[in-house]
PDB file of C-alpha atoms in Angstrom:
ATOM      1  CA  MET A   6      -2.776 -59.766  17.438  1.00 38.00           C
ATOM      2  CA  TYR A   7      -1.866 -56.901  15.904  1.00 36.00           C
ATOM      3  CA  ASN A   8       0.673 -56.898  12.997  1.00 40.00           C
ATOM      4  CA  PRO A   9       1.824 -52.863  13.184  1.00 40.00           C
ATOM      5  CA  ILE A  10       3.845 -54.155   9.039  1.00 38.00           C
ATOM      6  CA  ARG A  11       0.708 -55.056   7.785  1.00 41.00           C
ATOM      7  CA  ARG A  12      -1.924 -52.207   9.089  1.00 44.00           C
ATOM      8  CA  ASN A  13      -4.723 -53.126   7.178  1.00 44.00           C
ATOM      9  CA  ARG A  14      -5.336 -56.928   6.493  1.00 39.00           C
ATOM     10  CA  ASN A  15      -6.430 -55.962   3.162  1.00 40.00           C
ATOM     11  CA  ILE A  16      -3.354 -53.985   1.916  1.00 38.00           C
ATOM     12  CA  GLY A  17      -1.743 -54.778  -1.794  1.00 37.00           C
ATOM     13  CA  THR A  18      -5.603 -55.962  -2.720  1.00 34.00           C
ATOM     14  CA  ASP A  19      -9.310 -54.242  -4.181  1.00 35.00           C
ATOM     15  CA  ASN A  20     -10.612 -54.047  -0.753  1.00 38.00           C
ATOM     16  CA  GLN A  21      -8.467 -52.070   0.905  1.00 38.00           C
ATOM     17  CA  GLY A  22     -10.241 -49.432   0.152  1.00 38.00           C
ATOM     18  CA  PHE A  23      -8.911 -45.828   0.465  1.00 38.00           C
ATOM     19  CA  SER A  24      -5.952 -46.886  -0.658  1.00 40.00           C
ATOM     20  CA  ASN A  25      -8.081 -46.866  -4.045  1.00 41.00           C
ATOM     21  CA  ASN A  26      -6.828 -43.665  -4.740  1.00 44.00           C
ATOM     22  CA  ASN A  27      -3.542 -44.049  -3.892  1.00 46.00           C
ATOM     23  CA  LYS A  28      -2.411 -46.488  -6.123  1.00 46.00           C
ATOM     24  CA  LEU A  29       0.458 -45.786  -7.551  1.00 47.00           C
ATOM     25  CA  ARG A  30       3.191 -48.137  -9.689  1.00 49.00           C
ATOM     26  CA  ILE A  31       6.339 -46.837 -11.771  1.00 44.00           C
ATOM     27  CA  ALA A  32       6.874 -48.840 -14.160  1.00 45.00           C
ATOM     28  CA  THR A  33       9.646 -50.520 -16.102  1.00 40.00           C
ATOM     29  CA  PRO A  34      10.134 -48.153 -19.456  1.00 41.00           C
ATOM     30  CA  TYR A  35      10.238 -50.793 -22.401  1.00 39.00           C
ATOM     31  CA  GLY A  36      13.231 -51.859 -23.893  1.00 39.00           C
ATOM     32  CA  THR A  37      14.933 -52.811 -19.613  1.00 36.00           C
ATOM     33  CA  LEU A  38      15.152 -55.862 -17.570  1.00 34.00           C
ATOM     34  CA  LYS A  39      16.213 -53.705 -14.608  1.00 36.00           C
ATOM     35  CA  SER A  40      13.505 -52.743 -11.811  1.00 36.00           C
ATOM     36  CA  PHE A  41      13.374 -49.288 -11.208  1.00 39.00           C
ATOM     37  CA  TYR A  42      14.435 -49.708  -7.773  1.00 36.00           C
ATOM     38  CA  GLU A  43      17.285 -52.072  -9.459  1.00 35.00           C
ATOM     39  CA  ARG A  44      18.258 -48.603 -11.492  1.00 42.00           C
ATOM     40  CA  ILE A  45      18.264 -45.860  -9.394  1.00 57.00           C
ATOM     41  CA  GLY A  46      16.596 -47.081  -5.807  1.00 69.00           C
ATOM     42  CA  LYS A  47      18.863 -45.296  -2.818  1.00 85.00           C
ATOM     43  CA  TYR A  48      19.242 -46.144   0.850  1.00 91.00           C
ATOM     44  CA  HIS A  49      19.468 -43.258   3.462  1.00 94.00           C
ATOM     45  CA  ILE A  50      19.963 -44.117   7.346  1.00 96.00           C
ATOM     46  CA  ILE A  51      18.683 -41.196   8.882  1.00 97.00           C
ATOM     47  CA  ASN A  52      18.416 -41.210  13.179  1.00 97.00           C
ATOM     48  CA  GLY A  53      18.988 -44.641  12.678  1.00 97.00           C
ATOM     49  CA  HIS A  54      15.919 -45.663  10.727  1.00 98.00           C
ATOM     50  CA  GLU A  55      15.811 -46.703   7.013  1.00 97.00           C
ATOM     51  CA  PHE A  56      14.068 -44.731   4.485  1.00 97.00           C
ATOM     52  CA  LEU A  57      14.676 -45.867   0.067  1.00 95.00           C
ATOM     53  CA  PHE A  58      14.859 -42.819  -2.378  1.00 95.00           C
ATOM     54  CA  ILE A  59      13.641 -42.807  -5.684  1.00 92.00           C
ATOM     55  CA  VAL A  60      14.395 -40.801  -8.818  1.00 92.00           C
ATOM     56  CA  GLU A  61      12.102 -41.126 -11.708  1.00 89.00           C
ATOM     57  CA  GLU A  62      14.041 -39.596 -14.658  1.00 88.00           C
ATOM     58  CA  THR A  63      12.506 -36.350 -16.033  1.00 90.00           C
ATOM     59  CA  ARG A  64      11.324 -35.451 -19.624  1.00 87.00           C
ATOM     60  CA  GLU A  65      12.065 -32.899 -20.865  1.00 89.00           C
ATOM     61  CA  ASN A  66      11.707 -29.137 -19.811  1.00 89.00           C
ATOM     62  CA  CYS A  67      11.027 -30.609 -16.143  1.00 92.00           C
ATOM     63  CA  PHE A  68      13.660 -31.478 -13.485  1.00 93.00           C
ATOM     64  CA  HIS A  69      13.827 -32.789  -9.289  1.00 95.00           C
ATOM     65  CA  SER A  70      14.027 -29.158  -7.533  1.00 95.00           C
ATOM     66  CA  CYS A  71      15.262 -30.845  -4.216  1.00 95.00           C
ATOM     67  CA  SER A  72      18.592 -33.774  -4.384  1.00 95.00           C
ATOM     68  CA  VAL A  73      18.126 -37.072  -2.399  1.00 95.00           C
ATOM     69  CA  ASN A  74      21.104 -34.744   0.002  1.00 95.00           C
ATOM     70  CA  ASP A  75      18.567 -31.670  -0.029  1.00 97.00           C
ATOM     71  CA  ILE A  76      15.676 -34.205   1.462  1.00 97.00           C
ATOM     72  CA  ALA A  77      17.644 -35.887   3.976  1.00 97.00           C
ATOM     73  CA  LYS A  78      19.726 -33.246   5.091  1.00 97.00           C
ATOM     74  CA  MET A  79      15.897 -31.954   6.181  1.00 98.00           C
ATOM     75  CA  ILE A  80      14.637 -35.464   7.808  1.00 98.00           C
ATOM     76  CA  MET A  81      17.554 -35.261   9.655  1.00 98.00           C
ATOM     77  CA  HIS A  82      15.354 -32.587  11.251  1.00 98.00           C
ATOM     78  CA  ILE A  83      11.949 -34.479  11.876  1.00 98.00           C
ATOM     79  CA  PRO A  84      11.837 -36.265  14.844  1.00 97.00           C
ATOM     80  CA  SER A  85      13.324 -39.061  14.772  1.00 97.00           C
ATOM     81  CA  GLU A  86       9.489 -40.328  16.659  1.00 97.00           C
ATOM     82  CA  ASP A  87       7.382 -38.968  13.904  1.00 98.00           C
ATOM     83  CA  TYR A  88       8.895 -41.351  11.029  1.00 98.00           C
ATOM     84  CA  GLY A  89       6.958 -44.313  11.753  1.00 96.00           C
ATOM     85  CA  ASN A  90       6.731 -47.254   9.175  1.00 96.00           C
ATOM     86  CA  LEU A  91       7.239 -44.572   6.707  1.00 97.00           C
ATOM     87  CA  ARG A  92       9.540 -45.866   4.271  1.00 95.00           C
ATOM     88  CA  PHE A  93       9.883 -45.109   0.979  1.00 94.00           C
ATOM     89  CA  ILE A  94      10.481 -41.526  -0.978  1.00 95.00           C
ATOM     90  CA  ILE A  95       9.685 -40.436  -3.669  1.00 93.00           C
ATOM     91  CA  LEU A  96      10.688 -37.293  -6.241  1.00 94.00           C
ATOM     92  CA  ARG A  97       8.847 -38.660  -9.044  1.00 90.00           C
ATOM     93  CA  GLN A  98       7.802 -37.283 -12.986  1.00 89.00           C
ATOM     94  CA  ALA A  99       4.193 -36.608 -13.136  1.00 80.00           C
ATOM     95  CA  LYS A 100       2.247 -38.240 -15.992  1.00 77.00           C
ATOM     96  CA  ARG A 101       0.954 -35.224 -18.291  1.00 69.00           C
ATOM     97  CA  LYS A 102      -2.681 -35.966 -18.207  1.00 60.00           C
ATOM     98  CA  GLU A 103      -2.075 -36.477 -13.831  1.00 57.00           C
ATOM     99  CA  GLU A 104      -0.398 -33.086 -13.494  1.00 52.00           C
ATOM    100  CA  ILE A 105      -3.354 -31.658 -15.878  1.00 48.00           C
ATOM    101  CA  ILE A 106      -6.580 -33.057 -13.618  1.00 41.00           C
ATOM    102  CA  SER A 107      -4.457 -33.051 -10.195  1.00 46.00           C
ATOM    103  CA  PRO A 108      -1.345 -30.785 -10.040  1.00 58.00           C
ATOM    104  CA  VAL A 109       0.627 -31.029  -7.099  1.00 80.00           C
ATOM    105  CA  TRP A 110       3.640 -30.644  -5.268  1.00 93.00           C
ATOM    106  CA  GLY A 111       3.462 -33.364  -3.623  1.00 93.00           C
ATOM    107  CA  ARG A 112       1.358 -35.323  -1.928  1.00 93.00           C
ATOM    108  CA  LEU A 113       1.563 -38.497   1.370  1.00 95.00           C
ATOM    109  CA  ILE A 114       0.413 -42.132   0.279  1.00 93.00           C
ATOM    110  CA  TYR A 115      -0.270 -44.592   3.313  1.00 93.00           C
ATOM    111  CA  SER A 116      -0.083 -46.923   1.058  1.00 91.00           C
ATOM    112  CA  PHE A 117       2.328 -47.668  -1.293  1.00 89.00           C
ATOM    113  CA  GLU A 118       3.835 -50.527  -3.357  1.00 85.00           C
ATOM    114  CA  PHE A 119       6.566 -50.763  -4.555  1.00 84.00           C
ATOM    115  CA  ASP A 120       8.703 -54.315  -5.759  1.00 80.00           C
ATOM    116  CA  LYS A 121       6.518 -56.102  -3.627  1.00 83.00           C
ATOM    117  CA  GLU A 122       6.639 -54.242  -0.039  1.00 87.00           C
ATOM    118  CA  TYR A 123       3.508 -51.872   1.400  1.00 90.00           C
ATOM    119  CA  ALA A 124       4.345 -48.774   2.958  1.00 94.00           C
ATOM    120  CA  PRO A 125       3.976 -44.954   3.590  1.00 95.00           C
ATOM    121  CA  ALA A 126       5.337 -42.960   0.723  1.00 95.00           C
ATOM    122  CA  ILE A 127       5.750 -39.475   0.237  1.00 96.00           C
ATOM    123  CA  ILE A 128       5.358 -38.276  -2.728  1.00 93.00           C
ATOM    124  CA  LEU A 129       7.232 -34.608  -4.238  1.00 95.00           C
ATOM    125  CA  ASP A 130       6.945 -34.065  -7.911  1.00 93.00           C
ATOM    126  CA  ALA A 131       8.527 -32.570 -11.041  1.00 93.00           C
ATOM    127  CA  ILE A 132       8.662 -28.921 -11.607  1.00 92.00           C
ATOM    128  CA  ASP A 133       7.881 -28.778 -15.328  1.00 91.00           C
ATOM    129  CA  THR A 134       9.174 -25.247 -16.635  1.00 89.00           C
ATOM    130  CA  ASN A 135       7.245 -24.949 -18.990  1.00 89.00           C
ATOM    131  CA  LYS A 136       3.876 -23.989 -17.509  1.00 89.00           C
ATOM    132  CA  LYS A 137       3.116 -21.214 -15.080  1.00 91.00           C
ATOM    133  CA  LEU A 138       1.531 -21.134 -11.540  1.00 92.00           C
ATOM    134  CA  VAL A 139      -2.146 -19.352 -12.065  1.00 92.00           C
ATOM    135  CA  TRP A 140      -3.272 -18.086  -9.345  1.00 91.00           C
ATOM    136  CA  SER A 141      -7.398 -16.702  -9.439  1.00 91.00           C
ATOM    137  CA  LYS A 142      -8.466 -13.609  -7.596  1.00 91.00           C
ATOM    138  CA  LYS A 143     -11.466 -15.059  -5.867  1.00 91.00           C
ATOM    139  CA  MET A 144      -9.722 -16.655  -3.330  1.00 92.00           C
ATOM    140  CA  THR A 145     -11.477 -18.450  -0.656  1.00 92.00           C
ATOM    141  CA  ILE A 146      -8.897 -17.745   3.098  1.00 91.00           C
ATOM    142  CA  GLU A 147      -7.586 -20.910   3.186  1.00 90.00           C
ATOM    143  CA  ASP A 148      -6.812 -20.074  -0.765  1.00 91.00           C
ATOM    144  CA  GLN A 149      -5.036 -16.293   0.483  1.00 93.00           C
ATOM    145  CA  LYS A 150      -2.942 -17.995   3.489  1.00 93.00           C
ATOM    146  CA  GLU A 151      -1.283 -20.363   0.017  1.00 93.00           C
ATOM    147  CA  PHE A 152      -0.595 -17.678  -1.965  1.00 94.00           C
ATOM    148  CA  THR A 153       1.157 -15.934   0.588  1.00 95.00           C
ATOM    149  CA  ARG A 154       3.396 -18.890   1.457  1.00 95.00           C
ATOM    150  CA  LEU A 155       4.300 -18.922  -2.074  1.00 95.00           C
ATOM    151  CA  ARG A 156       4.838 -16.081  -2.733  1.00 96.00           C
ATOM    152  CA  GLU A 157       7.096 -16.169   0.442  1.00 96.00           C
ATOM    153  CA  ASP A 158       8.495 -19.062  -0.843  1.00 96.00           C
ATOM    154  CA  LYS A 159       9.913 -16.114  -3.452  1.00 96.00           C
ATOM    155  CA  HIS A 160       7.610 -17.054  -6.545  1.00 95.00           C
ATOM    156  CA  LEU A 161       6.980 -14.247  -8.683  1.00 95.00           C
ATOM    157  CA  PHE A 162       3.416 -13.109  -9.485  1.00 95.00           C
ATOM    158  CA  THR A 163       2.067 -10.729 -11.618  1.00 96.00           C
ATOM    159  CA  ASP A 164      -1.009  -9.115 -11.587  1.00 94.00           C
ATOM    160  CA  ASN A 165      -2.571  -9.580 -15.254  1.00 90.00           C
ATOM    161  CA  ARG A 166      -5.541  -8.703 -14.230  1.00 86.00           C
ATOM    162  CA  LYS A 167      -7.452 -12.219 -14.201  1.00 88.00           C
ATOM    163  CA  ALA A 168      -5.380 -13.693 -12.372  1.00 94.00           C
ATOM    164  CA  TYR A 169      -2.378 -14.236 -10.529  1.00 95.00           C
ATOM    165  CA  ILE A 170       0.957 -15.687 -12.719  1.00 95.00           C
ATOM    166  CA  SER A 171       4.459 -16.032 -11.679  1.00 95.00           C
ATOM    167  CA  PRO A 172       6.727 -18.291 -14.018  1.00 94.00           C
ATOM    168  CA  ILE A 173       8.317 -22.255 -12.349  1.00 93.00           C
ATOM    169  CA  CYS A 174      11.906 -21.691 -11.267  1.00 93.00           C
ATOM    170  CA  SER A 175      14.470 -23.296  -8.852  1.00 92.00           C
ATOM    171  CA  GLU A 176      14.757 -21.862  -6.672  1.00 95.00           C
ATOM    172  CA  PRO A 177      11.223 -20.991  -5.100  1.00 95.00           C
ATOM    173  CA  SER A 178      10.349 -24.192  -5.835  1.00 96.00           C
ATOM    174  CA  ARG A 179      13.464 -26.051  -4.204  1.00 97.00           C
ATOM    175  CA  ASN A 180      11.797 -23.688  -1.377  1.00 97.00           C
ATOM    176  CA  THR A 181       8.443 -24.791  -1.808  1.00 96.00           C
ATOM    177  CA  GLN A 182       8.554 -28.539  -2.057  1.00 97.00           C
ATOM    178  CA  LEU A 183      11.819 -28.755   0.045  1.00 97.00           C
ATOM    179  CA  TYR A 184      11.304 -26.100   3.553  1.00 98.00           C
ATOM    180  CA  ARG A 185       7.251 -26.381   3.091  1.00 96.00           C
ATOM    181  CA  THR A 186       5.277 -29.086   1.191  1.00 97.00           C
ATOM    182  CA  LEU A 187       7.600 -32.034   2.966  1.00 98.00           C
ATOM    183  CA  LEU A 188       7.268 -30.715   6.280  1.00 98.00           C
ATOM    184  CA  HIS A 189       3.665 -30.507   4.999  1.00 97.00           C
ATOM    185  CA  GLU A 190       3.735 -34.628   3.945  1.00 97.00           C
ATOM    186  CA  PHE A 191       5.904 -35.343   6.942  1.00 98.00           C
ATOM    187  CA  GLY A 192       2.446 -33.447   8.885  1.00 98.00           C
ATOM    188  CA  HIS A 193       0.047 -35.646   7.490  1.00 97.00           C
ATOM    189  CA  TYR A 194       1.781 -38.514   8.675  1.00 98.00           C
ATOM    190  CA  VAL A 195       2.406 -36.924  12.262  1.00 98.00           C
ATOM    191  CA  HIS A 196      -1.823 -37.014  12.513  1.00 98.00           C
ATOM    192  CA  TYR A 197      -2.192 -39.792  11.399  1.00 97.00           C
ATOM    193  CA  LEU A 198      -0.108 -41.929  13.611  1.00 97.00           C
ATOM    194  CA  GLU A 199      -1.704 -39.415  16.736  1.00 96.00           C
ATOM    195  CA  VAL A 200      -5.318 -40.633  15.584  1.00 96.00           C
ATOM    196  CA  VAL A 201      -4.529 -44.207  14.541  1.00 95.00           C
ATOM    197  CA  GLU A 202      -1.156 -45.996  16.023  1.00 93.00           C
ATOM    198  CA  ARG A 203      -0.141 -44.263  18.923  1.00 93.00           C
ATOM    199  CA  PRO A 204      -3.503 -44.217  20.683  1.00 92.00           C
ATOM    200  CA  GLY A 205      -3.534 -48.346  20.611  1.00 84.00           C
ATOM    201  CA  SER A 206      -1.188 -51.040  22.267  1.00 77.00           C
ATOM    202  CA  GLU A 207       0.226 -54.214  20.630  1.00 75.00           C
ATOM    203  CA  THR A 208      -2.293 -56.506  22.271  1.00 77.00           C
ATOM    204  CA  GLU A 209      -5.433 -54.466  21.146  1.00 82.00           C
ATOM    205  CA  ASP A 210      -7.765 -56.767  19.736  1.00 82.00           C
ATOM    206  CA  TYR A 211      -6.935 -55.664  15.140  1.00 84.00           C
ATOM    207  CA  GLU A 212     -10.996 -53.785  15.183  1.00 89.00           C
ATOM    208  CA  MET A 213     -10.274 -50.899  17.625  1.00 90.00           C
ATOM    209  CA  LYS A 214      -7.445 -49.995  15.860  1.00 90.00           C
ATOM    210  CA  GLU A 215      -9.359 -50.218  12.301  1.00 92.00           C
ATOM    211  CA  GLU A 216     -11.971 -48.353  13.591  1.00 93.00           C
ATOM    212  CA  ARG A 217      -9.858 -45.764  14.241  1.00 95.00           C
ATOM    213  CA  ASP A 218      -8.774 -45.695  11.106  1.00 94.00           C
ATOM    214  CA  ASN A 219     -11.481 -45.375  10.269  1.00 95.00           C
ATOM    215  CA  PHE A 220     -12.334 -42.306  11.552  1.00 96.00           C
ATOM    216  CA  TYR A 221      -8.859 -41.054  10.075  1.00 96.00           C
ATOM    217  CA  PHE A 222     -10.358 -41.547   6.887  1.00 95.00           C
ATOM    218  CA  GLN A 223     -13.607 -39.988   7.380  1.00 96.00           C
ATOM    219  CA  LEU A 224     -11.785 -36.464   8.676  1.00 96.00           C
ATOM    220  CA  PRO A 225     -12.892 -33.634   6.966  1.00 96.00           C
ATOM    221  CA  HIS A 226      -9.768 -32.094   3.951  1.00 93.00           C
ATOM    222  CA  VAL A 227      -9.308 -28.755   5.858  1.00 93.00           C
ATOM    223  CA  GLU A 228      -9.544 -30.555   9.546  1.00 96.00           C
ATOM    224  CA  LYS A 229      -6.630 -32.859   8.543  1.00 96.00           C
ATOM    225  CA  ALA A 230      -5.086 -29.978   6.570  1.00 95.00           C
ATOM    226  CA  LYS A 231      -5.079 -27.765   9.300  1.00 95.00           C
ATOM    227  CA  PHE A 232      -3.410 -29.631  11.006  1.00 97.00           C
ATOM    228  CA  ALA A 233      -0.301 -30.350   8.283  1.00 97.00           C
ATOM    229  CA  HIS A 234       0.958 -27.307   8.078  1.00 96.00           C
ATOM    230  CA  GLN A 235       0.649 -25.626  11.394  1.00 97.00           C
ATOM    231  CA  TYR A 236       2.735 -28.853  12.229  1.00 98.00           C
ATOM    232  CA  ALA A 237       4.706 -27.747   9.292  1.00 97.00           C
ATOM    233  CA  ASP A 238       5.146 -24.277  10.126  1.00 96.00           C
ATOM    234  CA  ARG A 239       5.918 -25.009  13.564  1.00 97.00           C
ATOM    235  CA  LEU A 240       9.306 -27.141  12.199  1.00 98.00           C
ATOM    236  CA  LYS A 241      10.255 -24.497   9.114  1.00 97.00           C
ATOM    237  CA  LYS A 242       9.927 -21.638  12.442  1.00 97.00           C
ATOM    238  CA  LYS A 243      11.857 -23.255  14.256  1.00 98.00           C
ATOM    239  CA  LEU A 244      13.614 -24.569  12.190  1.00 98.00           C
ATOM    240  CA  ILE A 245      14.989 -21.225  10.294  1.00 97.00           C
ATOM    241  CA  ASN A 246      15.597 -19.647  14.257  1.00 98.00           C
ATOM    242  CA  ASP A 247      18.200 -22.609  14.997  1.00 97.00           C
ATOM    243  CA  ARG A 248      19.479 -21.404  11.390  1.00 97.00           C
ATOM    244  CA  ILE A 249      19.257 -24.800   9.959  1.00 97.00           C
ATOM    245  CA  ILE A 250      17.219 -23.111   6.874  1.00 97.00           C
ATOM    246  CA  PRO A 251      17.687 -22.088   4.711  1.00 96.00           C
ATOM    247  CA  PHE A 252      21.107 -23.526   3.075  1.00 96.00           C
ATOM    248  CA  ASP A 253      22.556 -24.404  -0.274  1.00 94.00           C
ATOM    249  CA  GLN A 254      22.042 -26.997  -2.574  1.00 89.00           C
ATOM    250  CA  SER A 255      23.535 -30.253  -1.965  1.00 82.00           C
TER     251      SER A 255
END
């Protein structure tokens, strides 16, 4: 019988496949015997669902634009049926090399390992105030849409003839990560639920579930991004209309 907790028989092994690109482990700092979880892990029960918030210490000139309470408040207004098995919310300090190779506001990890437990995780990266947003003038249609979203988030771009440049500031970054990125990553997870988890039953063969799993991870990036954007845009619009967002930082 299919075990919903172990979504993939290869979770935690080198044969896990797609997750080879998603392996993110939080190292224990030299000189301390305490685990990362023991130092800064914090549980929140939201709509009857238990989330573990993990906050990594930031380096100089970096900060987390959203507080744990901010994120918990947002999640409270996301439909609880969309939580699935999502468990970890991680405020992470990306390494400098990672920021150079693949800078992101956040990401969804479908199987994140923490304290010998595997579960989906949403990660929001710390913001580096020494950096700037640089947006090329040669934009695809999708680039243009994202540029518009960033301006709506109140990032102040100036034209230096070759590109549009904006400093990275606290309020616009919070707007981007709290009101868009968080919802966007939930959108990716809901897409996964709709394609892989929800069509099945408790008595189905494992192979049927694995076929849907393989199908989902073969979908084009554009298709998955479109679903996540639509989910985030629809929910954000509702929260604005209901006067739930924006709200002051807590």
